[in-house]
Tab-separated table of N, CA and C in Angstrom:
chain	number	residue	atom	x	y	z
A	1	MET	N	-8.988	-3.741	31.995
A	1	MET	CA	-7.260	-3.429	32.556
A	1	MET	C	-6.963	-2.800	31.483
A	2	ARG	N	-6.320	-1.747	31.584
A	2	ARG	CA	-5.001	-1.947	30.479
A	2	ARG	C	-3.837	-2.045	31.501
A	3	VAL	N	-2.761	-2.687	30.413
A	3	VAL	CA	-1.687	-3.643	30.257
A	3	VAL	C	-0.937	-2.097	30.200
A	4	VAL	N	0.043	-2.548	31.209
A	4	VAL	CA	1.426	-0.952	31.035
A	4	VAL	C	2.141	-2.125	30.561
A	5	PRO	N	2.811	-1.572	29.366
A	5	PRO	CA	3.954	-1.643	28.417
A	5	PRO	C	4.946	-2.076	28.972
A	6	GLU	N	6.133	-3.444	28.999
A	6	GLU	CA	7.215	-4.053	29.175
A	6	GLU	C	8.217	-3.180	28.668
A	7	PRO	N	8.848	-2.379	30.224
A	7	PRO	CA	9.951	-2.091	29.797
A	7	PRO	C	11.293	-2.402	29.448
A	8	HIS	N	11.825	-1.707	28.673
A	8	HIS	CA	12.947	-2.359	28.289
A	8	HIS	C	14.391	-2.004	29.384
A	9	THR	N	15.725	-3.115	29.255
A	9	THR	CA	16.380	-2.549	30.099
A	9	THR	C	17.726	-2.899	29.339
A	10	GLY	N	18.555	-1.840	30.100
A	10	GLY	CA	19.939	-1.463	29.215
A	10	GLY	C	20.119	-0.717	28.286
A	11	TRP	N	20.504	0.186	28.132
A	11	TRP	CA	21.333	1.471	27.013
A	11	TRP	C	20.700	1.427	25.613
A	12	THR	N	20.138	2.168	24.849
A	12	THR	CA	19.709	2.250	24.090
A	12	THR	C	20.180	2.891	22.938
A	13	PHE	N	20.504	2.911	21.767
A	13	PHE	CA	20.987	4.175	20.761
A	13	PHE	C	19.990	5.361	20.533
A	14	ILE	N	18.534	5.447	20.847
A	14	ILE	CA	17.720	6.505	20.595
A	14	ILE	C	17.199	6.702	21.558
A	15	THR	N	17.030	7.964	22.193
A	15	THR	CA	16.291	8.310	23.347
A	15	THR	C	14.807	7.899	23.100
A	16	ASN	N	14.138	8.612	24.417
A	16	ASN	CA	12.418	8.251	24.740
A	16	ASN	C	11.977	9.257	24.257
A	17	HIS	N	12.869	10.488	24.435
A	17	HIS	CA	12.624	12.167	24.078
A	17	HIS	C	11.852	12.029	21.927
A	18	ALA	N	13.260	11.262	21.737
A	18	ALA	CA	13.444	11.183	20.219
A	18	ALA	C	12.313	10.307	19.507
A	19	ARG	N	12.043	9.280	20.173
A	19	ARG	CA	11.212	8.029	20.082
A	19	ARG	C	9.481	8.697	20.009
A	20	VAL	N	9.534	9.073	21.134
A	20	VAL	CA	8.248	10.292	20.922
A	20	VAL	C	7.965	11.558	20.053
A	21	LEU	N	8.746	12.350	19.965
A	21	LEU	CA	9.065	13.711	18.820
A	21	LEU	C	8.476	12.437	17.514
A	22	ALA	N	9.457	11.365	16.914
A	22	ALA	CA	9.424	10.466	15.666
A	22	ALA	C	7.418	10.277	15.137
A	23	VAL	N	6.827	9.566	16.598
A	23	VAL	CA	5.664	9.007	16.429
A	23	VAL	C	4.691	10.440	16.475
A	24	ILE	N	5.143	11.496	16.550
A	24	ILE	CA	4.418	12.233	16.911
A	24	ILE	C	4.384	13.369	15.151
A	25	ALA	N	5.892	13.607	14.303
A	25	ALA	CA	5.710	13.470	13.321
A	25	ALA	C	5.020	13.066	12.714
A	26	ASP	N	4.933	11.878	12.948
A	26	ASP	CA	4.293	10.863	12.230
A	26	ASP	C	2.739	10.589	11.584
A	27	ASP	N	2.818	11.319	13.252
A	27	ASP	CA	0.997	11.422	13.383
A	27	ASP	C	0.920	12.444	14.702
A	28	PRO	N	1.272	13.873	13.504
A	28	PRO	CA	-0.105	15.416	14.498
A	28	PRO	C	-0.572	14.709	15.348
A	29	ASN	N	-1.942	14.140	16.052
A	29	ASN	CA	-3.319	14.090	16.202
A	29	ASN	C	-2.633	13.309	17.061
A	30	ALA	N	-1.657	11.839	17.739
A	30	ALA	CA	-1.501	10.300	17.826
A	30	ALA	C	-2.599	11.195	19.206
A	31	ARG	N	-3.150	10.051	19.796
A	31	ARG	CA	-3.307	10.338	21.339
A	31	ARG	C	-2.201	9.909	22.227
A	32	ILE	N	-2.126	10.247	23.468
A	32	ILE	CA	-0.779	9.311	24.330
A	32	ILE	C	-0.798	8.129	25.123
A	33	ARG	N	-2.408	7.608	24.936
A	33	ARG	CA	-2.083	6.653	24.884
A	33	ARG	C	-1.312	5.672	23.386
A	34	ASP	N	-1.434	5.978	22.323
A	34	ASP	CA	-0.720	5.542	21.203
A	34	ASP	C	0.820	6.357	21.271
A	35	ILE	N	0.835	7.093	21.436
A	35	ILE	CA	2.134	7.260	21.565
A	35	ILE	C	2.651	6.018	22.394
A	36	ALA	N	2.584	6.459	23.911
A	36	ALA	CA	3.035	5.162	24.597
A	36	ALA	C	2.905	3.601	24.378
A	37	ALA	N	1.844	3.525	23.514
A	37	ALA	CA	2.326	2.058	23.100
A	37	ALA	C	2.897	1.854	21.973
A	38	HIS	N	2.978	2.820	21.165
A	38	HIS	CA	4.153	2.655	20.545
A	38	HIS	C	6.098	2.864	20.306
A	39	CYS	N	5.945	3.486	21.723
A	39	CYS	CA	6.998	3.801	22.133
A	39	CYS	C	7.895	2.794	23.966
A	40	ARG	N	6.091	1.733	24.067
A	40	ARG	CA	6.906	1.229	25.293
A	40	ARG	C	7.292	1.942	26.546
A	41	LEU	N	6.037	2.596	26.020
A	41	LEU	CA	6.410	3.460	27.727
A	41	LEU	C	5.020	3.936	28.425
A	42	THR	N	5.254	3.928	29.585
A	42	THR	CA	3.089	5.055	30.246
A	42	THR	C	3.322	6.186	29.939
A	43	GLU	N	1.923	5.611	29.970
A	43	GLU	CA	1.253	7.174	29.706
A	43	GLU	C	2.217	8.313	30.319
A	44	ARG	N	2.214	8.059	31.833
A	44	ARG	CA	2.535	9.342	32.337
A	44	ARG	C	4.272	9.939	32.289
A	45	ALA	N	4.990	8.485	31.719
A	45	ALA	CA	5.713	8.808	30.880
A	45	ALA	C	6.128	9.889	29.909
A	46	VAL	N	5.195	9.403	28.683
A	46	VAL	CA	5.227	10.559	27.340
A	46	VAL	C	4.405	12.015	27.458
A	47	GLN	N	3.433	12.067	28.205
A	47	GLN	CA	3.614	13.217	28.880
A	47	GLN	C	4.450	14.120	29.564
A	48	LYS	N	4.974	12.787	30.698
A	48	LYS	CA	6.249	14.336	31.275
A	48	LYS	C	7.262	14.322	29.907
A	49	ILE	N	7.469	13.543	28.888
A	49	ILE	CA	8.323	14.030	27.445
A	49	ILE	C	8.042	15.014	26.755
A	50	ILE	N	6.856	14.919	27.332
A	50	ILE	CA	5.699	16.027	25.502
A	50	ILE	C	6.277	17.309	26.332
A	51	SER	N	5.958	17.232	28.218
A	51	SER	CA	6.290	18.676	28.627
A	51	SER	C	7.536	19.210	28.544
A	52	ASP	N	8.649	18.266	28.505
A	52	ASP	CA	9.850	18.857	28.381
A	52	ASP	C	10.089	19.452	27.093
A	53	LEU	N	9.769	18.605	25.785
A	53	LEU	CA	9.917	19.196	24.598
A	53	LEU	C	9.245	20.279	24.534
A	54	GLU	N	8.206	20.277	25.003
A	54	GLU	CA	7.290	22.054	24.875
A	54	GLU	C	7.696	22.534	25.317
A	55	GLN	N	8.516	22.122	27.465
A	55	GLN	CA	9.038	23.408	27.522
A	55	GLN	C	10.450	24.054	27.121
A	56	ALA	N	11.172	23.120	26.186
A	56	ALA	CA	12.529	23.567	25.922
A	56	ALA	C	11.874	24.509	24.341
A	57	GLY	N	10.975	23.972	23.634
A	57	GLY	CA	10.882	24.908	22.588
A	57	GLY	C	10.569	23.756	21.427
A	58	TYR	N	10.271	22.583	21.435
A	58	TYR	CA	10.799	21.287	20.350
A	58	TYR	C	9.470	21.847	20.254
A	59	LEU	N	8.772	21.470	20.669
A	59	LEU	CA	7.586	21.342	20.246
A	59	LEU	C	5.895	22.159	20.922
A	60	SER	N	4.665	22.153	20.589
A	60	SER	CA	3.547	22.588	20.549
A	60	SER	C	2.870	22.255	20.492
A	61	HIS	N	1.160	22.213	21.748
A	61	HIS	CA	0.055	21.719	21.186
A	61	HIS	C	-1.181	22.819	20.142
A	62	THR	N	-2.203	22.240	19.727
A	62	THR	CA	-3.518	23.357	20.854
A	62	THR	C	-4.547	21.864	20.532
A	63	ARG	N	-5.595	22.782	20.828
A	63	ARG	CA	-6.731	21.714	21.887
A	63	ARG	C	-7.303	21.487	20.054
A	64	ALA	N	-7.574	20.097	19.867
A	64	ALA	CA	-8.467	19.925	19.084
A	64	ALA	C	-9.698	18.776	19.559
A	65	GLY	N	-10.908	19.151	19.726
A	65	GLY	CA	-12.379	18.673	20.549
A	65	GLY	C	-11.484	18.205	21.893
A	66	ARG	N	-11.804	17.013	21.736
A	66	ARG	CA	-10.663	16.220	22.666
A	66	ARG	C	-9.449	15.973	22.950
A	67	GLY	N	-8.451	15.977	22.463
A	67	GLY	CA	-7.522	15.685	21.677
A	67	GLY	C	-6.837	16.918	21.738
A	68	ASN	N	-5.362	16.876	21.277
A	68	ASN	CA	-4.561	17.760	21.084
A	68	ASN	C	-3.949	17.196	19.409
A	69	THR	N	-3.334	18.433	18.503
A	69	THR	CA	-2.992	18.413	17.384
A	69	THR	C	-1.188	19.133	18.068
A	70	TYR	N	0.051	18.453	17.696
A	70	TYR	CA	1.253	18.752	17.626
A	70	TYR	C	2.171	19.865	17.407
A	71	ARG	N	2.933	20.210	17.080
A	71	ARG	CA	3.265	20.875	16.353
A	71	ARG	C	4.534	20.890	16.539
A	72	ILE	N	5.304	20.435	15.539
A	72	ILE	CA	6.701	19.954	16.355
A	72	ILE	C	7.762	21.978	15.502
A	73	GLU	N	8.854	22.433	15.914
A	73	GLU	CA	9.738	22.783	15.630
A	73	GLU	C	11.163	22.259	14.569
A	74	PRO	N	10.482	22.173	13.506
A	74	PRO	CA	12.093	21.828	12.346
A	74	PRO	C	12.793	21.979	12.504
A	75	GLY	N	13.047	23.339	12.674
A	75	GLY	CA	14.081	24.625	12.421
A	75	GLY	C	15.395	24.506	13.926
A	76	LYS	N	14.376	23.281	15.297
A	76	LYS	CA	15.373	24.045	16.173
A	76	LYS	C	16.368	22.560	16.532
A	77	VAL	N	17.353	23.528	16.718
A	77	VAL	CA	18.760	22.762	17.249
A	77	VAL	C	18.257	22.195	18.208
A	78	LEU	N	19.407	20.642	18.022
A	78	LEU	CA	19.459	19.549	19.289
A	78	LEU	C	20.208	20.245	20.409
A	79	ARG	N	19.704	20.134	21.086
A	79	ARG	CA	20.699	20.865	22.921
A	79	ARG	C	21.811	20.227	23.027
A	80	HIS	N	22.312	18.728	22.350
A	80	HIS	CA	24.045	18.460	23.023
A	80	HIS	C	24.681	18.995	21.486
A	81	PRO	N	26.067	19.828	22.984
A	81	PRO	CA	27.216	20.361	22.224
A	81	PRO	C	27.630	19.372	20.859
A	82	ALA	N	28.056	18.450	21.054
A	82	ALA	CA	28.337	17.616	19.812
A	82	ALA	C	27.685	17.031	18.835
A	83	GLU	N	25.575	17.939	19.049
A	83	GLU	CA	24.895	17.478	18.034
A	83	GLU	C	24.943	19.074	17.501
A	84	ALA	N	25.980	20.414	18.187
A	84	ALA	CA	25.400	21.542	17.343
A	84	ALA	C	25.299	21.267	15.267
A	85	GLY	N	24.239	21.940	15.404
A	85	GLY	CA	23.608	22.369	13.680
A	85	GLY	C	22.885	21.582	13.258
A	86	LEU	N	22.470	20.462	14.207
A	86	LEU	CA	21.373	19.784	13.697
A	86	LEU	C	20.209	19.861	14.056
A	87	SER	N	19.253	20.027	13.267
A	87	SER	CA	18.458	20.492	14.212
A	87	SER	C	17.082	19.705	13.588
A	88	VAL	N	16.439	19.429	14.572
A	88	VAL	CA	15.357	18.632	14.562
A	88	VAL	C	14.895	17.791	13.165
A	89	ALA	N	14.343	18.389	12.117
A	89	ALA	CA	14.049	18.239	11.139
A	89	ALA	C	15.249	17.242	10.488
A	90	SER	N	16.312	17.543	10.750
A	90	SER	CA	17.746	16.685	10.590
A	90	SER	C	16.956	15.356	11.089
A	91	LEU	N	17.064	14.886	12.489
A	91	LEU	CA	17.017	14.218	12.925
A	91	LEU	C	15.895	13.177	12.767
A	92	LEU	N	15.004	14.676	12.182
A	92	LEU	CA	13.453	13.258	12.190
A	92	LEU	C	13.587	11.883	10.667
A	93	SER	N	14.678	12.627	9.960
A	93	SER	CA	14.728	12.564	8.367
A	93	SER	C	15.055	11.335	8.816
A	94	LEU	N	16.635	11.683	9.236
A	94	LEU	CA	17.346	10.268	9.683
A	94	LEU	C	16.441	8.853	10.526
A	95	LEU	N	15.712	8.819	11.112
A	95	LEU	CA	14.236	8.439	12.030
A	95	LEU	C	13.478	7.792	11.062
A	96	VAL	N	13.154	8.704	10.026
A	96	VAL	CA	11.953	8.639	9.071
A	96	VAL	C	12.358	7.271	8.090
A	97	GLN	N	13.788	7.533	7.341
A	97	GLN	CA	14.617	7.266	6.230
A	97	GLN	C	14.354	5.795	7.059
A	98	ALA	N	14.958	5.024	7.854
A	98	ALA	CA	15.334	3.641	8.815
A	98	ALA	C	13.637	3.483	9.125
A	99	GLU	N	13.034	3.879	8.823
A	99	GLU	CA	11.545	3.797	9.207
A	99	GLU	C	10.794	2.702	8.192
A	100	ALA	N	11.762	3.952	7.218
A	100	ALA	CA	11.174	3.208	5.755
A	100	ALA	C	11.975	1.779	5.637
A	101	ASP	N	13.020	2.126	5.495
A	101	ASP	CA	13.844	1.046	5.078
A	101	ASP	C	13.712	0.250	5.638
A	102	ARG	N	12.640	-0.301	7.212
A	102	ARG	CA	13.091	-1.589	7.715
A	102	ARG	C	11.514	-1.595	7.866
A	103	THR	N	10.447	-0.859	7.119
A	103	THR	CA	9.387	-1.179	6.665
A	103	THR	C	9.149	-2.344	5.533
A	104	ALA	N	10.264	-1.611	4.431
A	104	ALA	CA	10.413	-2.504	2.961
A	104	ALA	C	11.046	-3.420	3.215
A	105	GLN	N	12.043	-3.796	4.112
A	105	GLN	CA	13.195	-4.676	4.696
A	105	GLN	C	11.710	-5.617	5.075
A	106	SER	N	10.404	-5.941	6.266
A	106	SER	CA	9.954	-6.602	6.406
A	106	SER	C	8.973	-6.765	5.231
A	107	ARG	N	9.102	-6.082	4.124
A	107	ARG	CA	8.288	-6.578	3.242
A	107	ARG	C	8.558	-7.735	2.098
A	108	VAL	N	10.285	-8.034	2.429
A	108	VAL	CA	11.011	-8.649	1.422
A	108	VAL	C	10.688	-10.435	2.092
A	109	GLY	N	10.365	-11.349	1.349
A	109	GLY	CA	10.471	-12.421	1.743
A	109	GLY	C	11.674	-13.353	2.853
A	110	ALA	N	11.746	-14.126	3.204
A	110	ALA	CA	13.008	-14.883	3.268
A	110	ALA	C	13.964	-15.195	2.527
A	111	ASP	N	13.489	-15.470	0.493
A	111	ASP	CA	14.344	-15.893	-0.065
A	111	ASP	C	14.128	-14.562	-1.043
A	112	GLY	N	14.128	-13.814	-0.035
A	112	GLY	CA	14.805	-12.392	-0.882
A	112	GLY	C	12.803	-11.600	-2.263
A	113	ASN	N	12.583	-12.510	-2.408
A	113	ASN	CA	11.231	-11.866	-2.784
A	113	ASN	C	10.730	-11.582	-2.131
A	114	ARG	N	9.369	-10.608	-2.934
A	114	ARG	CA	8.346	-9.840	-2.074
A	114	ARG	C	6.875	-11.046	-1.506
A	115	PRO	N	6.364	-11.157	-1.189
A	115	PRO	CA	5.052	-11.387	-0.912
A	115	PRO	C	4.804	-11.850	-2.071
A	116	GLY	N	3.965	-12.444	-1.766
A	116	GLY	CA	2.295	-12.270	-2.972
A	116	GLY	C	2.422	-13.103	-4.499
């Protein structure tokens, strides 16, 4: 029996749609169950988010065997008027940089030295 991820309560800075898009940007062949686990969402929620992103033209997919290969439209502009001119590529580059910084930080030990 598969365990459903524990939901997060309260608000967050990054939406679930942005999280799902970032995971797909990292791995265009990611399975829905893997996206759900990474984002701490249910598979049903991820399916709905992917459907939203496809309907809005931010994402498309092609069937690849038993899975999907996703394609992100990097030039597509974000929907909110306050983000006018900010593209999907710009958003993803910010998220990727933040993830790279976080990964590098976790490799540095408490004493400031790299482990090993």
